[in-house]
Structures are given as structure tokens and as C-alpha cells.
């Protein structure tokens, strides 16, 4: 079915992003994998085209799209190139941007946002800790007031863009006695004494995204780098997570759909027992199921995107979109590997890399089990 979510302006923007992917990302795909990071040149190219500042006011260097659907288009097109591409850029323009736009003072905006938009400052967000996983309320990183500064101690792990980030939004416990209500957000900048990074983590998939552990050993952060109100960090993160989850959902299904299209083309060309493998009844029925599942999922995600654009997306519906899209993505890609046979297990084939890349989507942005817990609570259970 024709998608009705987007206008001509969105589709023109999509064509622009597709050209950027073709020109600046696809030729470097193997390089990104080898160096386990997207190079600065590509970040700057994205910034020059205005992609990184979609949600940033023009006075601070952004393109101020004023319409979340442009974020979704960008995420979808990047996901077609690779899940890690969408993830790395998405953490910056889709996840970190609202924190740096909505919580900052004018002075902080002037200090950070212009270079955020150009790609000169790459950002990450430090929520997850080694012992915490999806339980953000249990974080152990602390920030203790010392005059006009805060002393931060602790660590974060599985941080996308963590190795190369210039700015990291860090959640730290400022009032331990308040538990979840005693968490505050800070911006830690590259070069601050005591702020170090571990190795780039060796992940099962998504090697293009630099993912790292972050360590804070008596890092002195000025109060001018505090983000938002004191002890309001947990509440803020809960308010921001629906955007991260619907953004992830949009990328998940775009990624799966792209590989499914490639697999369908392969099934029409590949022959076994004298006929196209796609013509065997089992495979024909399987493709019918996969295409239907992708399109039905896309319809729900589009409704969620429309709701988020008007500020009406609930946290529960975002959770539904996140877990279901991740499950469908993984189901589809597992079937695509099977349809490719032995070739599907070779890393040189996009389908194999996509299959490995997708596995984490059932874990990050809140595990699928946590999403079901949120939905179950909403049902009064």
C-alpha cells in the first residue's frame, strides 16, 4: 500500500539523503567496518547538508525542520545503508538533539549547538552501566557538588559513538537518598581530566559504529555543564525515550525491508532443481508472509510517527513499536539468511551482516522484555 505519512517535501528530502548515502557512505562501507567507526569527513558532509541539525533552531546553526517526519526519513534512508549507520547518526541528530535543544540555557546552546550541527562535535549519551542494563533507575555513577563544580565518578558501557564523541550527556546520581528522583544530567566534554574511554567494544554486529566503555575518575565538571534541573534527570530521560524508541522502530523496519527486497531479487535469479528458488511453493508463501508482516508493521509505525509529529505519541505505543519492529526485523532477516542458503552465512553478503547487525535491536533502547513490561503495566496487570 502507498504510505500516506509523507508529503512531496519529505520525499524530496529522501532523494537528497539517498544521494548522500550513495556518494558519501556506500563507497566507504568497507572502510567504516575496518576502522570500526564512521570517519569525521562523513560527519562533516552530513552536517554541511543540514542533516545533523534538523531539530535545532536556525539561530544556533540548525535547519529547524519543525517536523519529526524529516528525522524519520533520514533514519530510514541511513538504515538502508546499514543499521550501524542509522544508529550512529541517529544517536546524534535524533536522540541527543532534544536534550541539547530543550534542556540547555542560551549560553549552552551558543556553546555547543553550532558545532553539533556541522558535525564538528559528535555526541553520545551515557545512560547504560555495566551492572544496570535497562534499569536506568539503578545507575551508580555519582556527581558530588564541590563549589561551582561537580565531581563525577563511575562508568558507562555499550555507548554508541562513545569512542569518538566530543560531548557525552551523562546521567549521574546527585541525591542518592532520592533514588530515581535523585539523578541529574551533565555534559562531559572530551579532554576533561579523569574522563577516559576503554577500547572499542568487539560486537557481534554493527562494526561501523564505535561503541565503547566510558570511565569517570574524579572528573571535574562545571555547573555550567549541568543539563536541565537538578535531580530531574530520570524524569527527563523517561520523557525523551519515546522519541528514541520510535526512531529505532522506523530504522528497524526500513533496514529489514531493504534486505527483504534484495532477497526477493536474489530468489528470482537463483536457480535450484532447474527453477527459480522463489517459485517453490514454500518460498513463495514465505515471501508472502514476510512482505505482509513488514507492510503491516510499517503501517503501525507510520501511525506512531504521525502521532509523535503532533506530540501525541504515548510511551506505551512507542514501546509497542520498538519491540514489535525489532522482532519483525529479526524474523525477516533470519528468513532472508535461510533463503540465501550457504551464501547467507558469508560475511561478504549484506544479508549476513544485516542479520548480525539486527540482533541488538531487541536489546537496546530498553530490551523487548522491558517494553512488554511497560505495556503490561498499562493494561493494569
mmCIF file with all atom_site columns, N, CA, C and O in Angstrom, residues 38-55:
data_model
loop_
_atom_site.group_PDB
_atom_site.id
_atom_site.type_symbol
_atom_site.label_atom_id
_atom_site.label_alt_id
_atom_site.label_comp_id
_atom_site.label_asym_id
_atom_site.label_entity_id
_atom_site.label_seq_id
_atom_site.pdbx_PDB_ins_code
_atom_site.Cartn_x
_atom_site.Cartn_y
_atom_site.Cartn_z
_atom_site.occupancy
_atom_site.B_iso_or_equiv
_atom_site.pdbx_formal_charge
_atom_site.auth_seq_id
_atom_site.auth_comp_id
_atom_site.auth_asym_id
_atom_site.auth_atom_id
_atom_site.pdbx_PDB_model_num
ATOM 1  N N  . UNK A 1 38 ? 32.661 5.591  11.785 1.00 0.00 ? 38 UNK A N  1
ATOM 2  C CA . UNK A 1 38 ? 32.396 6.460  10.645 1.00 0.00 ? 38 UNK A CA 1
ATOM 3  C C  . UNK A 1 38 ? 33.389 7.613  10.713 1.00 0.00 ? 38 UNK A C  1
ATOM 4  O O  . UNK A 1 38 ? 33.569 8.222  11.778 1.00 0.00 ? 38 UNK A O  1
ATOM 5  N N  . UNK A 1 39 ? 34.040 7.922  9.619  1.00 0.00 ? 39 UNK A N  1
ATOM 6  C CA . UNK A 1 39 ? 35.092 8.941  9.676  1.00 0.00 ? 39 UNK A CA 1
ATOM 7  C C  . UNK A 1 39 ? 34.521 10.355 9.815  1.00 0.00 ? 39 UNK A C  1
ATOM 8  O O  . UNK A 1 39 ? 33.354 10.616 9.518  1.00 0.00 ? 39 UNK A O  1
ATOM 9  N N  . UNK A 1 40 ? 35.371 11.241 10.294 1.00 0.00 ? 40 UNK A N  1
ATOM 10 C CA . UNK A 1 40 ? 34.967 12.629 10.534 1.00 0.00 ? 40 UNK A CA 1
ATOM 11 C C  . UNK A 1 40 ? 34.516 13.319 9.254  1.00 0.00 ? 40 UNK A C  1
ATOM 12 O O  . UNK A 1 40 ? 33.622 14.168 9.259  1.00 0.00 ? 40 UNK A O  1
ATOM 13 N N  . UNK A 1 41 ? 35.153 12.967 8.151  1.00 0.00 ? 41 UNK A N  1
ATOM 14 C CA . UNK A 1 41 ? 34.800 13.572 6.866  1.00 0.00 ? 41 UNK A CA 1
ATOM 15 C C  . UNK A 1 41 ? 33.325 13.353 6.545  1.00 0.00 ? 41 UNK A C  1
ATOM 16 O O  . UNK A 1 41 ? 32.634 14.258 6.055  1.00 0.00 ? 41 UNK A O  1
ATOM 17 N N  . UNK A 1 42 ? 32.834 12.161 6.838  1.00 0.00 ? 42 UNK A N  1
ATOM 18 C CA . UNK A 1 42 ? 31.431 11.848 6.557  1.00 0.00 ? 42 UNK A CA 1
ATOM 19 C C  . UNK A 1 42 ? 30.500 12.585 7.509  1.00 0.00 ? 42 UNK A C  1
ATOM 20 O O  . UNK A 1 42 ? 29.425 13.051 7.114  1.00 0.00 ? 42 UNK A O  1
ATOM 21 N N  . UNK A 1 43 ? 30.901 12.712 8.773  1.00 0.00 ? 43 UNK A N  1
ATOM 22 C CA . UNK A 1 43 ? 30.106 13.501 9.718  1.00 0.00 ? 43 UNK A CA 1
ATOM 23 C C  . UNK A 1 43 ? 30.000 14.951 9.248  1.00 0.00 ? 43 UNK A C  1
ATOM 24 O O  . UNK A 1 43 ? 28.915 15.552 9.280  1.00 0.00 ? 43 UNK A O  1
ATOM 25 N N  . UNK A 1 44 ? 31.111 15.499 8.796  1.00 0.00 ? 44 UNK A N  1
ATOM 26 C CA . UNK A 1 44 ? 31.113 16.889 8.334  1.00 0.00 ? 44 UNK A CA 1
ATOM 27 C C  . UNK A 1 44 ? 30.260 17.053 7.081  1.00 0.00 ? 44 UNK A C  1
ATOM 28 O O  . UNK A 1 44 ? 29.582 18.074 6.910  1.00 0.00 ? 44 UNK A O  1
ATOM 29 N N  . UNK A 1 45 ? 30.298 16.033 6.206  1.00 0.00 ? 45 UNK A N  1
ATOM 30 C CA . UNK A 1 45 ? 29.477 16.087 4.990  1.00 0.00 ? 45 UNK A CA 1
ATOM 31 C C  . UNK A 1 45 ? 27.992 16.078 5.345  1.00 0.00 ? 45 UNK A C  1
ATOM 32 O O  . UNK A 1 45 ? 27.193 16.812 4.749  1.00 0.00 ? 45 UNK A O  1
ATOM 33 N N  . UNK A 1 46 ? 27.616 15.269 6.335  1.00 0.00 ? 46 UNK A N  1
ATOM 34 C CA . UNK A 1 46 ? 26.217 15.247 6.781  1.00 0.00 ? 46 UNK A CA 1
ATOM 35 C C  . UNK A 1 46 ? 25.830 16.583 7.394  1.00 0.00 ? 46 UNK A C  1
ATOM 36 O O  . UNK A 1 46 ? 24.723 17.089 7.181  1.00 0.00 ? 46 UNK A O  1
ATOM 37 N N  . UNK A 1 47 ? 26.750 17.178 8.136  1.00 0.00 ? 47 UNK A N  1
ATOM 38 C CA . UNK A 1 47 ? 26.485 18.478 8.732  1.00 0.00 ? 47 UNK A CA 1
ATOM 39 C C  . UNK A 1 47 ? 26.316 19.563 7.693  1.00 0.00 ? 47 UNK A C  1
ATOM 40 O O  . UNK A 1 47 ? 25.434 20.426 7.813  1.00 0.00 ? 47 UNK A O  1
ATOM 41 N N  . UNK A 1 48 ? 27.136 19.522 6.661  1.00 0.00 ? 48 UNK A N  1
ATOM 42 C CA . UNK A 1 48 ? 27.068 20.533 5.608  1.00 0.00 ? 48 UNK A CA 1
ATOM 43 C C  . UNK A 1 48 ? 25.725 20.510 4.892  1.00 0.00 ? 48 UNK A C  1
ATOM 44 O O  . UNK A 1 48 ? 25.216 21.553 4.451  1.00 0.00 ? 48 UNK A O  1
ATOM 45 N N  . UNK A 1 49 ? 25.123 19.331 4.810  1.00 0.00 ? 49 UNK A N  1
ATOM 46 C CA . UNK A 1 49 ? 23.822 19.199 4.148  1.00 0.00 ? 49 UNK A CA 1
ATOM 47 C C  . UNK A 1 49 ? 22.653 19.509 5.076  1.00 0.00 ? 49 UNK A C  1
ATOM 48 O O  . UNK A 1 49 ? 21.490 19.464 4.658  1.00 0.00 ? 49 UNK A O  1
ATOM 49 N N  . UNK A 1 50 ? 22.954 19.808 6.328  1.00 0.00 ? 50 UNK A N  1
ATOM 50 C CA . UNK A 1 50 ? 21.896 20.186 7.270  1.00 0.00 ? 50 UNK A CA 1
ATOM 51 C C  . UNK A 1 50 ? 21.212 19.027 7.956  1.00 0.00 ? 50 UNK A C  1
ATOM 52 O O  . UNK A 1 50 ? 20.216 19.219 8.666  1.00 0.00 ? 50 UNK A O  1
ATOM 53 N N  . UNK A 1 51 ? 21.743 17.814 7.795  1.00 0.00 ? 51 UNK A N  1
ATOM 54 C CA . UNK A 1 51 ? 21.075 16.640 8.351  1.00 0.00 ? 51 UNK A CA 1
ATOM 55 C C  . UNK A 1 51 ? 21.185 16.547 9.870  1.00 0.00 ? 51 UNK A C  1
ATOM 56 O O  . UNK A 1 51 ? 20.305 15.985 10.520 1.00 0.00 ? 51 UNK A O  1
ATOM 57 N N  . UNK A 1 52 ? 22.255 17.068 10.426 1.00 0.00 ? 52 UNK A N  1
ATOM 58 C CA . UNK A 1 52 ? 22.507 16.867 11.854 1.00 0.00 ? 52 UNK A CA 1
ATOM 59 C C  . UNK A 1 52 ? 21.749 17.859 12.730 1.00 0.00 ? 52 UNK A C  1
ATOM 60 O O  . UNK A 1 52 ? 21.623 17.644 13.934 1.00 0.00 ? 52 UNK A O  1
ATOM 61 N N  . UNK A 1 53 ? 21.234 18.912 12.118 1.00 0.00 ? 53 UNK A N  1
ATOM 62 C CA . UNK A 1 53 ? 20.547 19.938 12.906 1.00 0.00 ? 53 UNK A CA 1
ATOM 63 C C  . UNK A 1 53 ? 19.080 20.048 12.586 1.00 0.00 ? 53 UNK A C  1
ATOM 64 O O  . UNK A 1 53 ? 18.497 21.139 12.707 1.00 0.00 ? 53 UNK A O  1
ATOM 65 N N  . UNK A 1 54 ? 18.435 18.945 12.222 1.00 0.00 ? 54 UNK A N  1
ATOM 66 C CA . UNK A 1 54 ? 17.022 19.004 11.846 1.00 0.00 ? 54 UNK A CA 1
ATOM 67 C C  . UNK A 1 54 ? 16.147 19.568 12.956 1.00 0.00 ? 54 UNK A C  1
ATOM 68 O O  . UNK A 1 54 ? 15.167 20.259 12.681 1.00 0.00 ? 54 UNK A O  1
ATOM 69 N N  . UNK A 1 55 ? 16.498 19.279 14.204 1.00 0.00 ? 55 UNK A N  1
ATOM 70 C CA . UNK A 1 55 ? 15.682 19.747 15.319 1.00 0.00 ? 55 UNK A CA 1
ATOM 71 C C  . UNK A 1 55 ? 16.267 20.938 16.046 1.00 0.00 ? 55 UNK A C  1
ATOM 72 O O  . UNK A 1 55 ? 15.821 21.272 17.146 1.00 0.00 ? 55 UNK A O  1
#
